[in-house]
Short mmCIF file of N, CA and C in Angstrom, two decimals:
data_model
loop_
_atom_site.label_atom_id
_atom_site.label_comp_id
_atom_site.label_asym_id
_atom_site.label_seq_id
_atom_site.Cartn_x
_atom_site.Cartn_y
_atom_site.Cartn_z
N UNK A 13 4.27 10.46 -13.41
CA UNK A 13 3.17 9.49 -14.15
C UNK A 13 1.98 10.15 -14.28
N UNK A 14 1.37 10.17 -15.49
CA UNK A 14 0.12 10.79 -15.70
C UNK A 14 -0.96 9.75 -16.44
N UNK A 15 -2.17 9.85 -16.09
CA UNK A 15 -3.01 9.01 -16.50
C UNK A 15 -4.29 9.81 -16.69
N UNK A 16 -4.64 10.35 -17.91
CA UNK A 16 -5.71 11.19 -17.90
C UNK A 16 -5.59 12.46 -17.12
N UNK A 17 -6.41 12.64 -16.08
CA UNK A 17 -6.04 13.78 -15.14
C UNK A 17 -5.65 13.22 -13.90
N UNK A 18 -5.24 12.02 -13.80
CA UNK A 18 -4.65 11.46 -12.49
C UNK A 18 -3.36 11.69 -12.14
N UNK A 19 -2.93 12.13 -11.16
CA UNK A 19 -1.46 12.42 -10.94
C UNK A 19 -1.04 11.54 -9.89
N UNK A 20 0.22 10.97 -9.93
CA UNK A 20 0.79 10.16 -8.63
C UNK A 20 1.85 11.00 -7.99
N UNK A 21 1.72 10.97 -6.54
CA UNK A 21 2.49 11.67 -5.72
C UNK A 21 3.11 10.74 -4.73
N UNK A 22 4.47 11.20 -4.24
CA UNK A 22 4.87 10.64 -3.01
C UNK A 22 4.32 11.27 -1.78
N UNK A 23 3.77 10.90 -0.81
CA UNK A 23 3.11 11.47 0.35
C UNK A 23 4.05 12.27 1.32
N UNK A 24 3.90 13.20 1.79
CA UNK A 24 4.44 14.04 2.74
C UNK A 24 3.54 14.25 3.96
N UNK A 25 3.97 14.60 5.10
CA UNK A 25 2.83 14.65 6.19
C UNK A 25 1.97 15.73 6.08
N UNK A 26 2.10 16.52 5.22
CA UNK A 26 0.77 17.57 4.90
C UNK A 26 -0.24 16.78 4.26
N UNK A 27 -0.05 15.52 3.63
CA UNK A 27 -1.02 14.74 2.94
C UNK A 27 -1.74 13.97 3.82
N UNK A 28 -1.23 13.82 5.13
CA UNK A 28 -1.76 12.75 6.10
C UNK A 28 -3.31 12.65 6.16
N UNK A 29 -3.97 13.85 6.22
CA UNK A 29 -5.41 13.84 6.40
C UNK A 29 -6.06 13.12 5.16
N UNK A 30 -5.69 13.58 3.93
CA UNK A 30 -6.44 12.89 2.89
C UNK A 30 -6.06 11.41 2.73
N UNK A 31 -4.80 11.07 2.92
CA UNK A 31 -4.37 9.73 2.86
C UNK A 31 -5.11 8.99 4.07
N UNK A 32 -5.09 9.58 5.15
CA UNK A 32 -5.61 9.08 6.30
C UNK A 32 -7.12 8.47 6.21
N UNK A 33 -7.96 9.26 5.48
CA UNK A 33 -9.26 9.03 5.17
C UNK A 33 -9.50 7.88 4.35
N UNK A 34 -8.48 7.87 3.35
CA UNK A 34 -8.60 6.56 2.29
C UNK A 34 -8.20 5.37 3.13
N UNK A 35 -7.23 5.68 4.17
CA UNK A 35 -6.59 4.43 4.74
C UNK A 35 -7.76 3.79 5.83
N UNK A 36 -8.55 4.72 6.38
CA UNK A 36 -9.66 4.29 7.11
C UNK A 36 -10.62 3.42 6.22
N UNK A 37 -10.84 3.82 4.99
CA UNK A 37 -11.66 3.02 4.08
C UNK A 37 -11.20 1.68 3.91
N UNK A 38 -9.83 1.53 3.73
CA UNK A 38 -9.06 0.41 3.44
C UNK A 38 -9.23 -0.54 4.62
N UNK A 39 -9.03 0.09 5.90
CA UNK A 39 -9.15 -0.86 7.10
C UNK A 39 -10.57 -1.33 7.25
N UNK A 40 -11.57 -0.47 6.94
CA UNK A 40 -12.97 -1.09 6.89
C UNK A 40 -13.19 -2.17 5.93
N UNK A 41 -12.53 -2.03 4.73
CA UNK A 41 -12.50 -3.17 3.75
C UNK A 41 -12.22 -4.61 4.30
N UNK A 42 -11.37 -4.35 5.20
CA UNK A 42 -10.84 -5.54 5.93
C UNK A 42 -11.22 -5.84 7.50
N UNK A 43 -12.61 -5.34 7.52
CA UNK A 43 -13.51 -5.47 8.70
C UNK A 43 -13.03 -4.88 9.90
N UNK A 44 -12.32 -3.67 9.82
CA UNK A 44 -11.89 -2.98 10.97
C UNK A 44 -13.06 -1.92 11.32
N UNK A 45 -13.07 -1.55 12.56
CA UNK A 45 -14.12 -0.44 12.77
C UNK A 45 -13.50 0.78 12.34
N UNK A 46 -14.36 1.62 11.78
CA UNK A 46 -13.85 2.96 11.23
C UNK A 46 -13.45 3.77 12.40
N UNK A 47 -12.25 4.47 12.09
CA UNK A 47 -11.89 5.48 12.98
C UNK A 47 -11.01 6.47 12.19
N UNK A 48 -11.55 7.40 11.70
CA UNK A 48 -10.69 8.39 10.78
C UNK A 48 -9.68 9.21 11.65
N UNK A 49 -10.06 9.65 12.95
CA UNK A 49 -9.01 10.24 13.62
C UNK A 49 -7.68 9.46 13.88
N UNK A 50 -7.88 8.08 14.22
CA UNK A 50 -6.67 7.20 14.44
C UNK A 50 -6.09 6.87 13.19
N UNK A 51 -6.70 6.68 12.12
CA UNK A 51 -6.12 6.41 10.90
C UNK A 51 -5.22 7.70 10.32
N UNK A 52 -5.64 8.85 10.57
CA UNK A 52 -4.91 9.83 10.14
C UNK A 52 -3.57 10.01 10.95
N UNK A 53 -3.93 9.91 12.36
CA UNK A 53 -2.71 9.78 13.06
C UNK A 53 -1.64 8.76 12.83
N UNK A 54 -2.20 7.58 12.39
CA UNK A 54 -1.22 6.59 12.14
C UNK A 54 -0.47 6.75 10.91
N UNK A 55 -1.09 7.47 9.87
CA UNK A 55 -0.39 7.85 8.66
C UNK A 55 0.60 8.83 8.89
N UNK A 56 0.07 9.94 9.69
CA UNK A 56 1.16 11.17 9.79
C UNK A 56 2.41 10.63 10.70
N UNK A 57 2.19 9.51 11.58
CA UNK A 57 3.43 9.18 12.44
C UNK A 57 4.15 8.24 11.56
N UNK A 58 3.62 7.47 10.55
CA UNK A 58 4.59 6.76 9.67
C UNK A 58 5.44 7.62 8.94
N UNK A 59 4.69 8.73 8.44
CA UNK A 59 5.29 9.70 7.43
C UNK A 59 6.42 10.59 8.15
N UNK A 60 6.04 11.21 9.27
CA UNK A 60 6.92 12.02 10.09
C UNK A 60 8.11 11.17 10.44
N UNK A 61 7.88 9.98 10.93
CA UNK A 61 9.06 9.08 11.41
C UNK A 61 9.93 8.41 10.41
N UNK A 62 9.38 8.69 8.98
CA UNK A 62 9.96 8.12 7.83
C UNK A 62 9.99 6.50 7.91
N UNK A 63 8.89 5.94 8.55
CA UNK A 63 8.83 4.56 8.62
C UNK A 63 8.02 3.79 7.44
N UNK A 64 7.52 4.76 6.73
CA UNK A 64 6.90 4.18 5.50
C UNK A 64 6.83 5.12 4.35
N UNK A 65 7.06 4.51 3.23
CA UNK A 65 6.79 5.51 1.93
C UNK A 65 5.45 5.19 1.40
N UNK A 66 4.74 6.41 1.25
CA UNK A 66 3.28 6.07 0.68
C UNK A 66 3.13 6.99 -0.82
N UNK A 67 2.59 6.21 -1.68
CA UNK A 67 2.28 6.98 -3.08
C UNK A 67 0.72 7.08 -3.05
N UNK A 68 0.26 8.02 -3.76
CA UNK A 68 -1.29 8.24 -3.80
C UNK A 68 -1.50 8.81 -5.05
N UNK A 69 -2.63 8.44 -5.68
CA UNK A 69 -3.14 9.08 -6.89
C UNK A 69 -4.28 10.03 -6.66
N UNK A 70 -4.07 11.03 -7.39
CA UNK A 70 -4.86 12.32 -7.02
C UNK A 70 -5.58 12.75 -8.33
N UNK A 71 -6.69 13.24 -8.26
CA UNK A 71 -7.52 13.90 -9.36
C UNK A 71 -8.42 14.92 -8.82
N UNK A 72 -8.31 16.14 -9.45
CA UNK A 72 -9.13 17.18 -8.82
C UNK A 72 -9.07 17.37 -7.33
N UNK A 73 -7.97 17.21 -6.76
CA UNK A 73 -7.58 17.53 -5.48
C UNK A 73 -8.17 16.26 -4.63
N UNK A 74 -8.66 15.15 -5.16
CA UNK A 74 -9.35 14.08 -4.46
C UNK A 74 -8.32 12.91 -4.32
N UNK A 75 -8.05 12.46 -3.23
CA UNK A 75 -7.05 11.19 -3.20
C UNK A 75 -8.06 9.98 -3.44
N UNK A 76 -7.65 9.34 -4.42
CA UNK A 76 -8.42 8.19 -5.13
C UNK A 76 -7.83 6.83 -4.63
N UNK A 77 -6.72 6.66 -4.41
CA UNK A 77 -5.96 5.38 -4.01
C UNK A 77 -4.74 5.60 -3.43
N UNK A 78 -4.23 4.61 -2.63
CA UNK A 78 -2.94 4.72 -1.99
C UNK A 78 -2.23 3.44 -1.82
N UNK A 79 -0.90 3.53 -1.83
CA UNK A 79 -0.10 2.39 -1.61
C UNK A 79 0.95 2.77 -0.56
N UNK A 80 1.10 1.80 0.44
CA UNK A 80 1.92 2.02 1.46
C UNK A 80 2.95 1.00 1.60
N UNK A 81 4.41 1.48 1.74
CA UNK A 81 5.48 0.48 1.41
C UNK A 81 6.42 0.50 2.85
N UNK A 82 6.57 -0.34 3.37
CA UNK A 82 7.55 -0.46 4.49
C UNK A 82 8.91 -1.15 4.02
N UNK A 83 10.02 -0.49 4.28
CA UNK A 83 11.38 -1.04 3.80
C UNK A 83 11.94 -1.94 4.91
N UNK A 84 12.29 -3.08 4.70
CA UNK A 84 12.93 -3.88 5.50
C UNK A 84 13.99 -4.59 5.02
N UNK A 85 14.45 -5.60 5.58
CA UNK A 85 15.64 -6.44 5.29
C UNK A 85 15.31 -7.98 4.80
N UNK A 86 16.06 -8.23 3.88
CA UNK A 86 16.15 -9.64 3.44
C UNK A 86 17.39 -10.42 3.63
N UNK A 87 17.35 -11.29 4.71
CA UNK A 87 18.70 -11.78 5.12
C UNK A 87 19.30 -12.78 4.14
N UNK A 88 18.37 -13.39 3.44
CA UNK A 88 18.87 -14.46 2.55
C UNK A 88 19.62 -13.65 1.23
N UNK A 89 19.02 -12.73 0.80
CA UNK A 89 19.48 -11.95 -0.33
C UNK A 89 20.51 -10.99 0.24
N UNK A 90 20.76 -10.63 1.37
CA UNK A 90 21.69 -9.76 2.02
C UNK A 90 21.37 -8.37 1.45
N UNK A 91 20.13 -7.98 1.49
CA UNK A 91 19.58 -6.77 0.82
C UNK A 91 18.54 -6.25 1.45
N UNK A 92 17.95 -5.05 1.00
CA UNK A 92 16.68 -4.44 1.55
C UNK A 92 15.63 -5.14 0.71
N UNK A 93 14.32 -5.13 1.29
CA UNK A 93 13.29 -5.48 0.38
C UNK A 93 12.08 -4.53 1.05
N UNK A 94 11.00 -4.60 0.14
CA UNK A 94 9.80 -3.66 0.54
C UNK A 94 8.64 -4.90 0.85
N UNK A 95 7.95 -4.42 1.93
CA UNK A 95 6.76 -5.02 2.05
C UNK A 95 5.78 -4.13 1.89
N UNK A 96 4.83 -4.47 0.83
CA UNK A 96 3.86 -3.71 0.31
C UNK A 96 2.70 -4.12 0.83
N UNK A 97 2.28 -3.20 2.05
CA UNK A 97 1.37 -3.77 3.05
C UNK A 97 0.00 -3.29 2.69
N UNK A 98 -0.26 -1.98 2.16
CA UNK A 98 -1.51 -1.55 2.08
C UNK A 98 -1.60 -0.98 0.51
N UNK A 99 -2.82 -1.54 -0.25
CA UNK A 99 -2.96 -0.96 -1.36
C UNK A 99 -4.51 -0.99 -1.50
N UNK A 100 -5.02 0.35 -1.94
CA UNK A 100 -6.57 0.59 -1.81
C UNK A 100 -6.87 1.64 -2.83
N UNK A 101 -7.94 1.32 -3.48
CA UNK A 101 -8.47 2.43 -4.45
C UNK A 101 -9.94 2.64 -4.00
N UNK A 102 -10.32 3.75 -3.84
CA UNK A 102 -11.76 4.12 -3.45
C UNK A 102 -12.66 3.32 -4.44
N UNK A 103 -13.76 2.87 -4.05
CA UNK A 103 -14.66 2.03 -4.87
C UNK A 103 -15.02 2.76 -6.02
N UNK A 104 -15.49 4.06 -5.85
CA UNK A 104 -15.88 4.85 -7.15
C UNK A 104 -14.88 5.13 -8.18
N UNK A 105 -13.43 4.85 -7.90
CA UNK A 105 -12.51 5.01 -8.91
C UNK A 105 -11.92 3.76 -9.35
N UNK A 106 -12.39 2.66 -9.11
CA UNK A 106 -11.75 1.42 -9.47
C UNK A 106 -12.03 1.11 -11.07
N UNK A 107 -11.23 0.17 -11.69
CA UNK A 107 -11.39 -0.13 -12.96
C UNK A 107 -10.70 0.95 -13.87
N UNK A 108 -9.85 2.05 -13.41
CA UNK A 108 -9.36 3.06 -14.15
C UNK A 108 -7.82 2.96 -14.26
N UNK A 109 -7.20 1.82 -13.80
CA UNK A 109 -5.91 1.70 -13.91
C UNK A 109 -5.02 2.47 -12.69
N UNK A 110 -5.75 2.71 -11.56
CA UNK A 110 -5.10 3.43 -10.47
C UNK A 110 -4.33 2.34 -9.77
N UNK A 111 -4.74 1.39 -9.42
CA UNK A 111 -4.10 0.25 -8.73
C UNK A 111 -2.83 -0.22 -9.46
N UNK A 112 -2.85 -0.18 -10.80
CA UNK A 112 -1.72 -0.47 -11.60
C UNK A 112 -0.76 0.55 -11.54
N UNK A 113 -1.16 1.71 -11.38
CA UNK A 113 -0.24 3.10 -11.35
C UNK A 113 0.49 3.01 -10.03
N UNK A 114 -0.34 2.55 -9.04
CA UNK A 114 0.29 2.55 -7.68
C UNK A 114 1.41 1.37 -7.69
N UNK A 115 1.07 0.29 -8.27
CA UNK A 115 1.97 -0.67 -8.10
C UNK A 115 3.22 -0.43 -8.98
N UNK A 116 3.05 0.13 -10.06
CA UNK A 116 4.09 0.64 -11.00
C UNK A 116 5.15 1.66 -10.33
N UNK A 117 4.24 2.47 -9.54
CA UNK A 117 5.16 3.53 -8.68
C UNK A 117 6.15 2.76 -7.65
N UNK A 118 5.57 1.77 -7.04
CA UNK A 118 6.14 1.04 -6.07
C UNK A 118 7.35 0.34 -6.70
N UNK A 119 7.31 -0.22 -7.83
CA UNK A 119 8.44 -0.86 -8.60
C UNK A 119 9.48 0.12 -8.85
N UNK A 120 8.97 1.25 -9.45
CA UNK A 120 10.09 2.28 -9.70
C UNK A 120 10.82 2.72 -8.59
N UNK A 121 10.00 3.05 -7.30
CA UNK A 121 10.65 3.25 -6.12
C UNK A 121 11.71 2.19 -5.70
N UNK A 122 11.30 1.05 -5.71
CA UNK A 122 12.30 -0.01 -5.47
C UNK A 122 13.57 -0.12 -6.47
N UNK A 123 13.47 -0.03 -7.63
CA UNK A 123 14.42 -0.10 -8.62
C UNK A 123 15.39 1.30 -8.11
N UNK A 124 15.00 2.34 -8.06
CA UNK A 124 15.58 3.66 -7.65
C UNK A 124 16.44 3.55 -6.45
N UNK A 125 15.91 2.71 -5.56
CA UNK A 125 16.58 2.66 -4.14
C UNK A 125 17.28 1.18 -4.07
N UNK A 126 17.56 0.70 -5.14
CA UNK A 126 18.52 -0.62 -5.03
C UNK A 126 18.03 -1.79 -4.20
N UNK A 127 16.61 -1.86 -4.12
CA UNK A 127 15.86 -2.87 -3.28
C UNK A 127 15.64 -4.29 -4.13
N UNK A 128 15.84 -5.34 -3.41
CA UNK A 128 15.97 -6.43 -4.08
C UNK A 128 14.52 -7.02 -4.49
N UNK A 129 13.62 -6.71 -3.85
CA UNK A 129 12.20 -7.20 -4.25
C UNK A 129 11.10 -6.64 -3.31
N UNK A 130 9.91 -6.96 -3.86
CA UNK A 130 8.68 -6.46 -3.27
C UNK A 130 7.98 -7.81 -2.76
N UNK A 131 7.43 -7.74 -1.55
CA UNK A 131 6.75 -8.81 -0.97
C UNK A 131 5.28 -8.20 -0.51
N UNK A 132 4.22 -9.15 -0.96
CA UNK A 132 2.96 -8.52 -0.48
C UNK A 132 2.08 -9.84 -0.15
N UNK A 133 1.08 -9.70 0.65
CA UNK A 133 -0.06 -10.59 0.72
C UNK A 133 -1.35 -10.00 0.68
N UNK A 134 -2.19 -10.75 0.18
CA UNK A 134 -3.61 -10.53 -0.19
C UNK A 134 -4.56 -11.77 0.30
N UNK A 135 -5.82 -11.26 0.58
CA UNK A 135 -6.79 -12.13 1.05
C UNK A 135 -7.03 -13.24 0.01
N UNK A 136 -7.16 -14.50 0.43
CA UNK A 136 -7.23 -15.58 -0.46
C UNK A 136 -8.36 -15.30 -1.36
N UNK A 137 -9.51 -14.68 -0.93
CA UNK A 137 -10.64 -14.34 -1.48
C UNK A 137 -10.64 -13.17 -2.65
N UNK A 138 -9.52 -12.37 -2.45
CA UNK A 138 -9.57 -11.31 -3.25
C UNK A 138 -8.70 -11.49 -4.85
N UNK A 139 -9.61 -12.03 -5.57
CA UNK A 139 -9.25 -12.39 -7.02
C UNK A 139 -8.83 -11.20 -7.74
N UNK A 140 -9.55 -10.25 -7.64
CA UNK A 140 -9.16 -8.87 -8.40
C UNK A 140 -7.93 -8.47 -8.16
N UNK A 141 -7.32 -8.38 -6.87
CA UNK A 141 -5.96 -8.06 -6.48
C UNK A 141 -4.92 -9.14 -6.99
N UNK A 142 -5.32 -10.35 -6.81
CA UNK A 142 -4.37 -11.42 -7.37
C UNK A 142 -4.29 -11.27 -9.08
N UNK A 143 -5.30 -11.11 -9.56
CA UNK A 143 -5.27 -10.75 -11.14
C UNK A 143 -4.11 -9.70 -11.52
N UNK A 144 -4.32 -8.38 -10.79
CA UNK A 144 -3.51 -7.33 -10.88
C UNK A 144 -1.98 -7.75 -10.70
N UNK A 145 -1.78 -8.48 -9.51
CA UNK A 145 -0.47 -8.76 -9.16
C UNK A 145 0.11 -9.64 -10.20
N UNK A 146 -0.46 -10.68 -10.55
CA UNK A 146 0.10 -11.65 -11.43
C UNK A 146 0.28 -11.07 -12.86
N UNK A 147 -0.55 -10.03 -13.34
CA UNK A 147 -0.40 -9.45 -14.47
C UNK A 147 0.86 -8.57 -14.55
N UNK A 148 1.35 -8.08 -13.37
CA UNK A 148 2.59 -7.33 -13.23
C UNK A 148 3.84 -8.23 -12.91
N UNK A 149 3.60 -9.48 -12.97
CA UNK A 149 4.81 -10.25 -12.88
C UNK A 149 5.01 -10.87 -11.40
N UNK A 150 4.18 -10.58 -10.62
CA UNK A 150 4.20 -11.15 -9.07
C UNK A 150 3.91 -12.64 -9.20
N UNK A 151 4.77 -13.43 -8.39
CA UNK A 151 4.58 -14.95 -8.55
C UNK A 151 3.85 -15.18 -7.11
N UNK A 152 2.88 -15.95 -7.21
CA UNK A 152 2.42 -16.60 -5.79
C UNK A 152 3.39 -17.43 -5.18
N UNK A 153 3.60 -17.25 -3.98
CA UNK A 153 4.45 -18.38 -3.12
C UNK A 153 4.10 -19.63 -3.02
N UNK A 154 4.68 -20.77 -3.52
CA UNK A 154 4.32 -22.03 -3.28
C UNK A 154 5.23 -22.90 -2.30
N UNK A 155 6.23 -21.95 -1.86
CA UNK A 155 7.39 -22.62 -1.13
C UNK A 155 7.11 -22.28 0.50
N UNK A 156 6.34 -21.21 0.85
CA UNK A 156 6.34 -20.81 2.23
C UNK A 156 4.95 -20.64 2.74
N UNK A 157 4.63 -20.93 3.85
CA UNK A 157 3.28 -20.53 4.44
C UNK A 157 3.61 -19.38 5.20
N UNK A 158 2.59 -18.49 5.37
CA UNK A 158 2.67 -17.24 6.38
C UNK A 158 2.06 -17.69 7.65
N UNK A 159 2.76 -17.43 8.73
CA UNK A 159 2.01 -17.56 10.10
C UNK A 159 2.03 -16.20 10.73
N UNK A 160 1.21 -16.04 11.71
CA UNK A 160 0.87 -14.87 12.49
C UNK A 160 0.48 -15.26 13.91
N UNK A 161 1.27 -14.51 14.84
CA UNK A 161 0.95 -14.66 16.20
C UNK A 161 0.54 -13.36 16.82
N UNK A 162 -0.88 -13.42 17.17
CA UNK A 162 -1.39 -12.14 17.69
C UNK A 162 -1.19 -12.01 19.23
N UNK A 163 -0.46 -10.73 19.51
CA UNK A 163 -0.14 -10.54 20.85
C UNK A 163 -1.04 -9.60 21.54
N UNK A 164 -1.81 -10.15 22.49
CA UNK A 164 -2.89 -9.30 23.11
C UNK A 164 -2.24 -8.22 23.89
N UNK A 165 -2.97 -6.99 23.74
CA UNK A 165 -2.48 -5.87 24.54
C UNK A 165 -2.86 -5.99 26.10
#
């Protein structure tokens, strides 16, 4: 996939550093304390253990945006599904179609791997992301509430 001089790639462990740096910005966007070292380690671990699939968009050797996918199971569909957990485009590269490229790469990956669907959550306040998802055919869940139990360390 090409868009002007943007190239989309599937990440390998060699890409951990540049992806980890963008992942750190993503975590800051969600009010987490910046920690580049831990972010890079987290990404490296996911990739080397094959626990996630990450696509990223690059231009001039700069990582502009990332999407991280976790494959899990859907008991009701008796199939695999993807949880699209992290989507982030660096602020200076927004409004250039990079988010859409990453979302389309995720869909292509799901189709190639016979995955039944892609699930994602976004902040209720994040209208920009919601518009993107809805323009790509994602439907907002009206049937289920999401719950979360925080386990203290």
